N, CA and C of each residue as an Amber inpcrd file, in Angstrom:
protein
   288
  73.9720000  96.7030000 155.9400000  74.2910000  97.3210000 154.6850000
  73.6810000  98.7220000 154.6640000  74.4780000  99.6600000 154.2010000
  73.9960000 101.0400000 154.1480000  73.1720000 101.2770000 152.8780000
  72.4850000 102.3910000 152.8530000  71.6930000 102.7810000 151.6850000
  72.6060000 102.9530000 150.4690000  73.7760000 103.5560000 150.6600000
  74.7200000 103.7500000 149.5610000  75.2460000 102.4120000 149.0330000
  75.5020000 101.4670000 149.9240000  75.9690000 100.1460000 149.4950000
  74.8880000  99.4300000 148.6770000  73.6480000  99.4940000 149.1240000
  72.5380000  98.8820000 148.3800000  72.4160000  99.5110000 146.9880000
  72.5330000 100.8160000 146.9380000  72.4480000 101.5400000 145.6640000
  73.5900000 101.1120000 144.7400000  74.7960000 101.0030000 145.2850000
  75.9480000 100.5960000 144.4870000  75.7600000  99.1760000 143.9490000
  75.3470000  98.2440000 144.8050000  75.1480000  96.8570000 144.3760000
  74.0580000  96.7650000 143.3040000  73.0450000  97.5650000 143.4180000
  71.9910000  97.6060000 142.4100000  72.5560000  98.1030000 141.0720000
  73.3890000  99.1250000 141.1320000  74.0080000  99.6680000 139.9170000
  74.8670000  98.6250000 139.2240000  75.6610000  97.8870000 139.9760000
  76.5360000  96.9140000 139.3120000  75.7260000  95.7270000 138.7920000
  74.6750000  95.3350000 139.5030000  73.8300000  94.2330000 139.0140000
  73.1850000  94.6050000 137.6840000  72.8500000  95.8700000 137.5090000
  72.2450000  96.3430000 136.2660000  73.1890000  96.2280000 135.0770000
  74.4990000  96.1230000 135.3230000  75.4720000  95.9560000 134.2420000
  75.3480000  94.5840000 133.5840000  74.7780000  93.6360000 134.3040000
  74.7350000  92.2610000 133.8300000  76.0370000  91.5550000 134.1740000
  76.1130000  90.2980000 133.8280000  77.2840000  89.4850000 134.1590000
  78.5320000  90.0420000 133.4770000  79.5280000  90.3480000 134.2720000
  80.7590000  90.9420000 133.7500000  81.5870000  89.9180000 132.9640000
  81.4360000  88.6430000 133.2860000  82.1430000  87.6020000 132.5260000
  81.4720000  87.4260000 131.1680000  80.1490000  87.3300000 131.1590000
  79.4250000  87.2360000 129.8850000  79.7690000  88.4290000 128.9940000
  79.8160000  89.6060000 129.5890000  80.1500000  90.8230000 128.8450000
  81.5290000  90.6870000 128.2000000  82.4860000  90.1470000 128.9470000
  83.8460000  89.9760000 128.4170000  83.8960000  89.0080000 127.2490000
  83.0010000  88.0300000 127.2230000  83.0390000  87.0390000 126.1400000
  81.9860000  87.3270000 125.0620000  81.3960000  88.5220000 125.1130000
  80.5310000  88.9700000 124.0290000  79.0400000  88.7840000 124.2080000
  78.5910000  88.4940000 125.4180000  77.1550000  88.3340000 125.6810000
  76.7030000  89.3560000 126.7140000  76.3850000  90.5430000 126.2580000
  75.9720000  91.5990000 127.1820000  74.5200000  91.4350000 127.5930000
  74.2060000  91.9390000 128.7750000  72.8210000  92.0010000 129.2190000
  72.2900000  90.7780000 129.9380000  73.1480000  89.8350000 130.3080000
  72.6560000  88.6820000 131.0590000  72.3810000  89.0930000 132.4980000
  71.3980000  88.4910000 133.1020000  71.0570000  88.7980000 134.4880000
  72.2280000  88.4700000 135.4010000  72.3760000  89.2470000 136.4490000
  73.5250000  89.0540000 137.3360000  73.1180000  89.0250000 138.7920000
  73.8900000  88.2770000 139.5500000  73.8210000  88.3150000 141.0050000
  75.1750000  88.8300000 141.4810000  75.2520000  89.1420000 142.7350000
  76.4520000  89.7820000 143.2780000  77.4280000  88.7430000 143.8230000
  78.6950000  88.8860000 143.4330000  79.7720000  88.0390000 143.9470000
  80.7560000  88.9230000 144.7030000  81.1180000  88.4920000 145.9090000
  82.1220000  89.1860000 146.7090000  83.4280000  88.3960000 146.6300000
  84.4180000  88.8990000 145.8800000  85.6940000  88.1870000 145.7900000
  86.3190000  87.9670000 147.1650000  87.0590000  86.8820000 147.2960000
  87.6470000  86.5310000 148.5800000  89.1390000  86.8260000 148.6610000
  89.7640000  87.1940000 147.5670000  91.1990000  87.4590000 147.6170000
  91.4800000  88.6710000 148.5000000  92.4540000  88.5300000 149.3580000
  92.8410000  89.6140000 150.2400000  92.0240000  89.7290000 151.5080000
  91.0970000  88.7910000 151.7480000  90.3130000  88.7940000 152.9790000
  90.5420000  87.4810000 153.7150000  90.2710000  87.4700000 154.9830000
  90.4890000  86.2750000 155.7990000  89.5070000  85.1590000 155.4940000
  89.8270000  83.9810000 155.9870000  88.9930000  82.8010000 155.7790000
  87.5890000  83.0510000 156.3470000  86.5820000  82.6920000 155.5860000
  85.2030000  82.8410000 156.0430000  84.6790000  84.2640000 155.9830000
  85.4500000  85.1770000 155.3790000  85.0170000  86.5670000 155.2570000
  84.8520000  86.9030000 153.7940000  84.1670000  87.9890000 153.5270000
  84.0280000  88.4340000 152.1550000  84.5290000  89.8710000 152.0380000
  84.7300000  90.2840000 150.8090000  85.2210000  91.6340000 150.5630000
  84.1150000  92.6600000 150.8080000  84.5100000  93.9110000 150.7400000
  83.5560000  95.0000000 150.9000000  82.5550000  94.9870000 149.7460000
  81.3950000  95.5310000 149.9790000  80.3740000  95.6020000 148.9390000
  80.8770000  96.3750000 147.7170000  81.7350000  97.3580000 147.9340000
  82.2560000  98.1630000 146.8280000  83.2940000  97.4140000 146.0010000
  83.6900000  96.2280000 146.4210000  84.6010000  95.3780000 145.6510000
  83.8610000  94.2570000 144.9330000  82.5480000  94.1950000 145.0910000
  81.7440000  93.1230000 144.5060000  81.7010000  93.2430000 142.9860000
  81.4150000  92.1070000 142.3420000  81.2760000  92.0790000 140.8910000
  79.9660000  91.3740000 140.5220000  79.3540000  91.7810000 139.4010000
  78.1110000  91.1380000 138.9670000  78.4150000  89.9400000 138.0630000
  77.8820000  88.7870000 138.4000000  78.0450000  87.5950000 137.5740000
  76.7250000  86.8260000 137.5210000  76.4940000  86.1610000 136.4060000
  75.2730000  85.3660000 136.2680000  75.3970000  84.1140000 137.1440000
  74.2860000  83.4570000 137.4570000  74.3530000  82.2560000 138.2900000
  75.2880000  81.1790000 137.7260000  75.3270000  81.0500000 136.4010000
  76.1950000  80.0470000 135.7890000  77.6740000  80.3470000 136.0380000
  78.0730000  81.5970000 135.8930000  79.4780000  81.9690000 136.1160000
  79.7930000  82.1860000 137.5950000  78.7760000  82.3160000 138.3990000
  78.9930000  82.5190000 139.8310000  79.1650000  81.2050000 140.5720000
  78.1900000  80.2810000 140.4220000  78.2190000  79.0970000 141.2770000
  77.7250000  77.8100000 140.6410000  77.0210000  77.8800000 139.5020000
  76.4120000  76.6740000 138.9450000  77.2300000  75.9780000 137.8520000
  77.9060000  76.7270000 137.0240000  78.5950000  76.1490000 135.8750000
  79.9410000  75.5320000 136.2200000  80.4030000  74.6360000 135.3570000
  81.6930000  73.9830000 135.5830000  82.8550000  74.9720000 135.4920000
  82.6260000  76.1100000 134.8470000  83.6620000  77.1330000 134.7430000
  83.3340000  78.3640000 135.6050000  82.5650000  78.1460000 136.6800000
  82.1600000  79.2510000 137.5630000  83.2480000  79.5900000 138.5800000
  83.1190000  80.7560000 139.1510000  84.0820000  81.2400000 140.1370000
  84.1780000  80.2860000 141.3210000  83.0560000  79.8580000 141.8570000
  83.0860000  79.0170000 143.0550000  83.5090000  77.5800000 142.7680000
  83.2560000  77.0930000 141.5710000  83.6820000  75.7350000 141.2250000
  85.1770000  75.7000000 140.9270000  85.6700000  76.6610000 140.1600000
  87.0840000  76.6720000 139.7860000  87.9950000  77.1150000 140.9320000
  87.4980000  77.9700000 141.8040000  88.3030000  78.4580000 142.9150000
  89.2360000  79.5910000 142.5140000  89.9120000  80.1490000 143.4990000
  90.7360000  81.3330000 143.2680000  91.9430000  81.0680000 142.3800000
  92.4430000  79.8540000 142.3580000  93.5790000  79.5360000 141.4850000
  93.1220000  79.0480000 140.1160000  92.0750000  78.2410000 140.0850000
  91.5960000  77.6850000 138.8260000  90.8890000  78.6790000 137.9340000
  90.2170000  79.6640000 138.5420000  89.4610000  80.6460000 137.7670000
  90.3500000  81.4140000 136.7870000  91.4190000  82.0740000 137.2460000
  92.2480000  82.8100000 136.2760000  92.9720000  81.8830000 135.2940000
  93.2970000  80.7010000 135.7340000  93.9480000  79.7360000 134.8390000
  93.0040000  79.3650000 133.6920000  91.7390000  79.1580000 134.0080000
  90.7430000  78.7940000 132.9960000  90.3980000  79.9730000 132.0850000
  90.1130000  81.1240000 132.6840000  89.5930000  82.2560000 131.9200000
  90.6730000  83.1790000 131.3490000  91.8290000  83.2510000 131.9840000
  92.8680000  84.1680000 131.5120000  92.7440000  85.5700000 132.0810000
  91.8540000  85.7440000 133.0500000  91.7280000  87.0160000 133.7760000
  91.3210000  86.7120000 135.2060000  91.5300000  87.6780000 136.0790000
  91.2770000  87.4960000 137.5050000  90.0170000  88.2390000 137.9420000
  89.6160000  87.9710000 139.1740000  88.4960000  88.7300000 139.7480000
  88.8530000  90.2040000 139.8440000  90.1140000  90.5020000 140.0900000
  90.5510000  91.9000000 140.1530000  90.4010000  92.5750000 138.7890000
  90.6930000  91.8280000 137.7160000  90.4820000  92.3680000 136.3680000
  89.0030000  92.7020000 136.1620000  88.1370000  91.8240000 136.6460000
  86.6930000  92.0530000 136.5180000  86.2470000  93.2510000 137.3520000
  86.8480000  93.4270000 138.5370000  86.5440000  94.5930000 139.3560000
  86.9230000  95.8690000 138.6070000  88.0660000  95.8420000 137.9270000
  88.4940000  97.0070000 137.1410000  87.5100000  97.2920000 136.0160000
  87.0170000  96.2360000 135.3550000  86.0110000  96.4130000 134.3030000
  84.7700000  97.1110000 134.8530000  84.3190000  96.6720000 136.0190000
  83.1240000  97.2460000 136.6450000  83.3420000  98.7240000 136.9360000
  84.4690000  99.0430000 137.5470000  84.7530000 100.4530000 137.8830000
  84.7960000 101.3060000 136.6200000  85.4090000 100.7790000 135.5600000
  85.4980000 101.5120000 134.3110000  84.1030000 101.7440000 133.7070000
  83.2700000 100.7030000 133.7170000  81.9180000 100.8440000 133.1800000
  81.0860000 101.8500000 133.9550000  81.3590000 101.9550000 135.2390000
  80.6350000 102.9200000 136.0780000  81.2430000 104.3110000 136.0240000
  82.3890000 104.4350000 135.3430000  83.0610000 105.7270000 135.2300000
  83.7790000 106.1290000 136.4920000  84.1840000 105.1440000 137.2730000
  84.8970000 105.4150000 138.5170000  86.3830000 105.1770000 138.3270000
  87.1660000 105.8460000 139.1280000  88.6130000 105.6330000 139.0770000
  88.9660000 104.3590000 139.8110000  90.0180000 103.7370000 139.3710000
  90.4260000 102.4470000 139.9540000  91.4590000 102.6610000 141.0280000
């Protein structure tokens, strides 16, 4: 990981969980999730495509990204990981 990638991941983690933010709970602690859509099996996306999510929405909760999977997640929440990536870019003031 490069210095710029570490800096970027730190910046997005500081945003807090992007799912919590969408449902009205800003400022929750976040860990980094690398979406898997568009990448091969057993691989992860680039660090610049990562999104910040709390442990509950990432891997522990019944409605988490890893529990629901790539098809169940948008069906449950009504938005996709790509939508969350767009939210992150917008919050950082970056173009999509």
